[in-house]
Amino acid sequence: MKINIKDKKTKELEIDSTSVKEVLKELKINLMEVVVKKNNTIIHEDVVLTNEDEITVIKVVFGG
């Protein structure tokens, strides 16, 4: 699986079949601080991913 993390390097991760939530946990990325896109569409944390997938992780900016 190819993972593009905005403002950081692209990472490769070998998985069988797992959820977005589990991928982020493996990468030590807080689910509440990011949005994940696949094929230019925002996807939910329960979406199952495979090695053929490519996702983009975008950090959400908070503030006022």
PDB file of C-alpha atoms in Angstrom:
ATOM      1  CA  MET A   1       0.000   0.000   0.000  1.00  0.00           C
ATOM      2  CA  LYS A   2       1.225   3.488  -0.786  1.00  0.00           C
ATOM      3  CA  ILE A   3       0.535   6.190   1.792  1.00  0.00           C
ATOM      4  CA  ASN A   4       1.034   9.866   0.948  1.00  0.00           C
ATOM      5  CA  ILE A   5       1.295  12.025   4.040  1.00  0.00           C
ATOM      6  CA  LYS A   6       0.914  15.722   3.261  1.00  0.00           C
ATOM      7  CA  ASP A   7       4.055  17.732   4.118  1.00  0.00           C
ATOM      8  CA  LYS A   8       5.987  14.487   4.737  1.00  0.00           C
ATOM      9  CA  LYS A   9       7.420  11.613   2.741  1.00  0.00           C
ATOM     10  CA  THR A  10       5.459   8.894   0.991  1.00  0.00           C
ATOM     11  CA  LYS A  11       5.465   5.592   2.873  1.00  0.00           C
ATOM     12  CA  GLU A  12       4.977   2.042   1.704  1.00  0.00           C
ATOM     13  CA  LEU A  13       3.202  -0.398   4.003  1.00  0.00           C
ATOM     14  CA  GLU A  14       2.600  -4.103   3.399  1.00  0.00           C
ATOM     15  CA  ILE A  15      -0.830  -5.205   4.576  1.00  0.00           C
ATOM     16  CA  ASP A  16      -3.205  -8.054   3.832  1.00  0.00           C
ATOM     17  CA  SER A  17      -6.512  -6.302   4.359  1.00  0.00           C
ATOM     18  CA  THR A  18      -7.130  -3.830   7.134  1.00  0.00           C
ATOM     19  CA  SER A  19      -9.127  -0.716   7.989  1.00  0.00           C
ATOM     20  CA  VAL A  20      -8.054   2.898   7.696  1.00  0.00           C
ATOM     21  CA  LYS A  21      -8.201   3.077  11.489  1.00  0.00           C
ATOM     22  CA  GLU A  22      -5.683   0.229  11.851  1.00  0.00           C
ATOM     23  CA  VAL A  23      -3.324   1.712   9.249  1.00  0.00           C
ATOM     24  CA  LEU A  24      -3.268   5.041  11.087  1.00  0.00           C
ATOM     25  CA  LYS A  25      -2.705   3.240  14.387  1.00  0.00           C
ATOM     26  CA  GLU A  26       0.274   1.394  12.860  1.00  0.00           C
ATOM     27  CA  LEU A  27       1.728   4.722  11.691  1.00  0.00           C
ATOM     28  CA  LYS A  28       1.054   6.341  15.110  1.00  0.00           C
ATOM     29  CA  ILE A  29      -1.216   8.972  13.544  1.00  0.00           C
ATOM     30  CA  ASN A  30      -4.134  10.259  15.631  1.00  0.00           C
ATOM     31  CA  LEU A  31      -7.369   9.557  13.758  1.00  0.00           C
ATOM     32  CA  MET A  32      -8.969  12.717  15.161  1.00  0.00           C
ATOM     33  CA  GLU A  33      -6.290  14.955  13.605  1.00  0.00           C
ATOM     34  CA  VAL A  34      -6.425  13.806   9.976  1.00  0.00           C
ATOM     35  CA  VAL A  35      -8.640  13.252   6.952  1.00  0.00           C
ATOM     36  CA  VAL A  36      -7.925  10.272   4.705  1.00  0.00           C
ATOM     37  CA  LYS A  37      -8.582  10.328   0.955  1.00  0.00           C
ATOM     38  CA  LYS A  38      -8.647   7.489  -1.565  1.00  0.00           C
ATOM     39  CA  ASN A  39      -9.152   8.281  -5.252  1.00  0.00           C
ATOM     40  CA  ASN A  40      -9.748  11.943  -4.323  1.00  0.00           C
ATOM     41  CA  THR A  41     -12.669  10.972  -2.077  1.00  0.00           C
ATOM     42  CA  ILE A  42     -12.666  11.313   1.718  1.00  0.00           C
ATOM     43  CA  ILE A  43     -13.111   7.887   3.272  1.00  0.00           C
ATOM     44  CA  HIS A  44     -14.345   6.696   6.672  1.00  0.00           C
ATOM     45  CA  GLU A  45     -12.106   5.038   9.275  1.00  0.00           C
ATOM     46  CA  ASP A  46     -13.862   1.674   8.816  1.00  0.00           C
ATOM     47  CA  VAL A  47     -13.109   1.388   5.078  1.00  0.00           C
ATOM     48  CA  VAL A  48     -11.064  -1.744   4.373  1.00  0.00           C
ATOM     49  CA  LEU A  49      -7.824  -1.210   2.435  1.00  0.00           C
ATOM     50  CA  THR A  50      -5.580  -3.604   0.510  1.00  0.00           C
ATOM     51  CA  ASN A  51      -1.995  -3.492  -0.752  1.00  0.00           C
ATOM     52  CA  GLU A  52      -3.162  -2.177  -4.131  1.00  0.00           C
ATOM     53  CA  ASP A  53      -4.665   0.964  -2.577  1.00  0.00           C
ATOM     54  CA  GLU A  54      -3.081   4.394  -2.409  1.00  0.00           C
ATOM     55  CA  ILE A  55      -4.279   6.837   0.226  1.00  0.00           C
ATOM     56  CA  THR A  56      -3.472  10.410   1.174  1.00  0.00           C
ATOM     57  CA  VAL A  57      -3.411  11.492   4.815  1.00  0.00           C
ATOM     58  CA  ILE A  58      -4.116  15.208   5.365  1.00  0.00           C
ATOM     59  CA  LYS A  59      -3.615  16.837   8.769  1.00  0.00           C
ATOM     60  CA  VAL A  60      -6.588  18.938   9.890  1.00  0.00           C
ATOM     61  CA  VAL A  61      -5.726  22.384  11.225  1.00  0.00           C
ATOM     62  CA  PHE A  62      -7.555  23.588  14.339  1.00  0.00           C
ATOM     63  CA  GLY A  63      -7.630  27.093  15.705  1.00  0.00           C
ATOM     64  CA  GLY A  64      -9.482  30.286  15.818  1.00  0.00           C
TER      65      GLY A  64
END
